[in-house]
Amino acid sequence: MNITILFFGMLAEETRTSVLELNTASLKLRDLENEVLNLFPVLKKLTYGIAVNEIIVQSNVKLSPGSKVAFLPPFAGG
Amino acid sequence: MLNDQEKYRYNRQLILDNVKEAGQERLKNSRVLVIGAGGLGCPVLLYLAGSGIGKIGIMDHDTVDESNLHRQVLYSTEDCGKSKARVAEKKLRAQNPFIEIEIYPYKLSAANARDIFKKYDLVIDGTDNFSARYIINDAAVLENKPVVYGALYKFEGQVAVFNYQNGPTYRCLFPEPPKQAPNCNEAGVLGVLPGIIGLYMANEALKICLGIGTILSGKIQIYNGLSAQLSTVQITKNNTLKIQAMQTDYETPGMSLCEFDNLKIQEIDSESFNELINTEATFLDVRETWELPKISSRGMIEIPLDQIENRVTEIPKDKQVIVFCKSGGRSKLAIHLLTKHFGFKNLYNLKEGIKNCQIPV
């Protein structure tokens, strides 16, 4: 199925990507996250929160076709 | 009660249906603490003072630098070198003599936060480092105060209201400070972005004080100034997080311009630096390669801060090395990293960086 991946802040910079359409066999968030980490190993050393369809999730939620998965970094500038 | 002059001053917002005189009095009775009088703090302060918030606290330990002026709109060229909190106080008193201002021209800490928060109804987080942000979060939870939060990275800004009526907190979004290695290259920011994000923050603060509208609680908004896109993401409360007391240590590796109070860093001053530059002494320049002025010396090693870990073998361990950057923040981070993780003991920081040095060209 197709999933839209979004990167914000320095994550977009480090991956040189802000939006990515991914055709994936992953049905659950953790599998998809691992797939994304393999595509962009640079993410392994960064901190981020994940939102699925605009809701921050901590658990391994089920994905459905067209889900939007956003990676949000903390930043502190003021 | 509002006097006639106040009624006239606030007329344009007072005639709004959901403000009226009662709303204006609510603003007058509100006490708001603004932490960080920088890029975010300046617009927040100007508009809260203008709107008639009755008591404003200003906390900032820093002084005005010329490189602040493109975005920190409370300050003028003549203010350089002066305490931000004191200058801000003076400007706001001139702007609105009907409000009370209290300043805290020192650093927020785990030890002082709760006592100060007790005196306010609402806290505004306009700080520039993770350490302060987690101190603010924890103290606000313990004192049961809502926090209006804003943060910037280059062209992107985040805004949220945390701990509002027992709602989600910053830790529900990011439970712990980031793990990324120090990356203190001051990120750069277009002057308007803190203005935009600061005004989103001021708007949330005014709604909270007035008790009107929908508060940006349980959500974080992300504005991208380049694409002009505004995204909103929902945050749910993480009930497994229990903050019982302040932590003793809020030092984080990913702080922006962090200060390592418990690591004793050996320092040299600009005078010694000027004397050493023409000798065989070894220097480590951790600025980006494009930064000016270029400094040449026989023993110069140039490694930008974010490459230090990969190029650590280029730095000698058997003789004194003087580490420097523009203003002494990144060099401190480099020393912290090299001391803690690579066992260096021979590093000296150039206090306050090369901006104070007479560099022979």
Coordinates of C-alpha atoms in Angstrom, one line a residue, chain B residues 124-274:
Chain B
I124 CA 5.6 31.7 28.3
D125 CA 8.5 29.6 27.0
G126 CA 10.6 31.7 24.7
T127 CA 13.9 30.1 25.6
D128 CA 16.6 28.8 23.3
N129 CA 17.7 25.5 24.8
F130 CA 16.3 22.1 25.8
S131 CA 17.6 22.4 29.4
A132 CA 15.4 25.4 30.1
R133 CA 12.4 23.9 28.2
Y134 CA 12.4 20.8 30.4
I135 CA 12.9 22.9 33.6
I136 CA 9.9 25.0 32.5
N137 CA 7.8 21.9 31.7
D138 CA 8.5 20.2 35.0
A139 CA 8.1 23.3 37.2
A140 CA 4.8 24.2 35.4
V141 CA 3.4 20.7 36.0
L142 CA 4.4 20.8 39.7
E143 CA 2.9 24.3 40.1
N144 CA -0.1 23.6 37.9
K145 CA 0.6 26.5 35.5
P146 CA -0.2 26.4 31.7
V147 CA 2.7 27.1 29.4
V148 CA 2.6 28.7 26.0
Y149 CA 5.4 27.2 24.1
G150 CA 7.2 28.3 20.9
A151 CA 10.4 27.0 19.3
L152 CA 12.3 27.8 16.1
Y153 CA 14.5 26.0 13.7
K154 CA 15.6 27.9 10.6
F155 CA 12.4 28.5 8.6
E156 CA 10.2 26.4 10.8
G157 CA 8.4 27.2 14.1
Q158 CA 6.4 25.2 16.6
V159 CA 3.6 26.6 18.8
A160 CA 1.6 24.8 21.5
V161 CA -0.1 25.3 24.8
F162 CA 1.0 22.7 27.4
N163 CA -0.4 21.7 30.8
Y164 CA -3.6 23.7 30.2
Q165 CA -6.4 22.4 32.4
N166 CA -4.5 19.2 33.0
G167 CA -3.9 18.7 29.3
P168 CA -0.8 17.2 27.6
T169 CA 2.6 18.5 28.4
Y170 CA 5.9 18.9 26.5
R171 CA 7.0 15.6 27.8
C172 CA 3.8 13.9 26.2
L173 CA 5.3 15.0 22.9
F174 CA 9.0 14.5 23.6
P175 CA 9.4 12.6 26.9
E176 CA 13.2 13.2 27.2
P177 CA 15.7 15.7 25.8
P178 CA 17.0 14.8 22.4
K179 CA 19.9 12.3 22.0
Q180 CA 21.6 14.0 19.1
A181 CA 25.2 14.9 19.5
P182 CA 25.8 18.6 20.1
N183 CA 25.1 20.6 17.1
C184 CA 25.5 24.2 18.1
N185 CA 26.1 25.8 14.8
E186 CA 23.8 28.7 15.6
A187 CA 21.1 27.6 13.1
G188 CA 20.3 30.9 11.6
V189 CA 16.8 32.4 11.3
L190 CA 15.1 34.9 9.1
G191 CA 14.1 37.9 11.3
V192 CA 10.4 37.6 10.7
L193 CA 10.0 33.9 11.9
P194 CA 10.3 34.6 15.6
G195 CA 7.9 37.5 15.0
I196 CA 5.3 35.2 13.4
I197 CA 5.7 32.5 16.0
G198 CA 5.9 35.0 18.9
L199 CA 2.6 36.5 17.9
Y200 CA 0.9 33.1 17.7
M201 CA 2.1 32.6 21.3
A202 CA 0.9 36.1 22.4
N203 CA -2.5 35.3 20.8
E204 CA -2.8 32.0 22.8
A205 CA -1.7 33.9 26.0
L206 CA -4.4 36.6 25.6
K207 CA -7.1 34.0 24.9
I208 CA -6.1 32.1 28.0
C209 CA -6.2 35.2 30.1
L210 CA -9.5 36.3 28.6
G211 CA -11.0 32.9 28.7
I212 CA -12.2 33.1 25.1
G213 CA -11.8 31.1 21.9
T214 CA -10.3 27.6 21.4
I215 CA -6.9 27.1 23.1
L216 CA -4.1 25.4 21.2
S217 CA -4.0 22.7 23.9
G218 CA -3.5 19.0 23.0
K219 CA -2.1 20.1 19.6
I220 CA 1.1 21.4 18.2
Q221 CA 1.1 23.7 15.2
I222 CA 4.1 23.8 12.9
Y223 CA 4.5 26.7 10.6
N224 CA 7.0 26.6 7.7
G225 CA 7.9 30.1 6.5
L226 CA 9.3 28.9 3.2
S227 CA 6.3 26.9 2.1
A228 CA 3.8 29.0 4.1
Q229 CA 2.3 25.7 5.2
L230 CA 0.7 25.4 8.6
S231 CA 0.3 21.8 10.0
T232 CA -1.5 20.8 13.1
V233 CA -0.8 17.6 15.0
Q234 CA -2.8 16.3 17.9
I235 CA -1.0 15.3 21.1
T236 CA -2.6 13.0 23.7
K237 CA -1.9 13.0 27.3
N238 CA 0.6 10.4 28.4
N239 CA -0.7 9.4 31.8
T240 CA 2.2 7.1 32.5
L241 CA 4.4 10.2 33.0
K242 CA 4.4 11.3 36.6
I243 CA 6.5 14.3 37.6
Q244 CA 6.9 14.3 41.4
A245 CA 9.8 16.7 41.8
M246 CA 12.3 18.7 39.9
Q247 CA 15.3 16.7 38.6
T248 CA 18.7 17.6 40.0
D249 CA 20.3 17.7 36.5
Y250 CA 18.8 19.1 33.3
E251 CA 21.9 19.1 31.3
T252 CA 21.3 17.7 27.8
P253 CA 23.8 16.9 25.1
G254 CA 21.6 18.5 22.4
M255 CA 21.1 21.9 24.1
S256 CA 21.5 24.8 21.8
L257 CA 24.0 27.2 23.5
C258 CA 24.5 25.1 26.5
E259 CA 26.4 26.0 29.5
F260 CA 28.2 23.2 31.3
D261 CA 28.1 24.4 34.8
N262 CA 29.4 21.2 36.3
L263 CA 32.3 20.6 33.9
K264 CA 35.2 22.8 34.8
I265 CA 36.5 24.2 31.5
Q266 CA 39.9 25.8 31.5
E267 CA 39.7 29.1 29.8
I268 CA 42.1 31.7 28.4
D269 CA 41.2 35.4 27.7
S270 CA 41.5 37.4 24.5
E271 CA 44.8 39.0 25.7
S272 CA 46.5 35.6 26.1
F273 CA 45.0 34.5 22.8
N274 CA 46.5 37.5 21.0

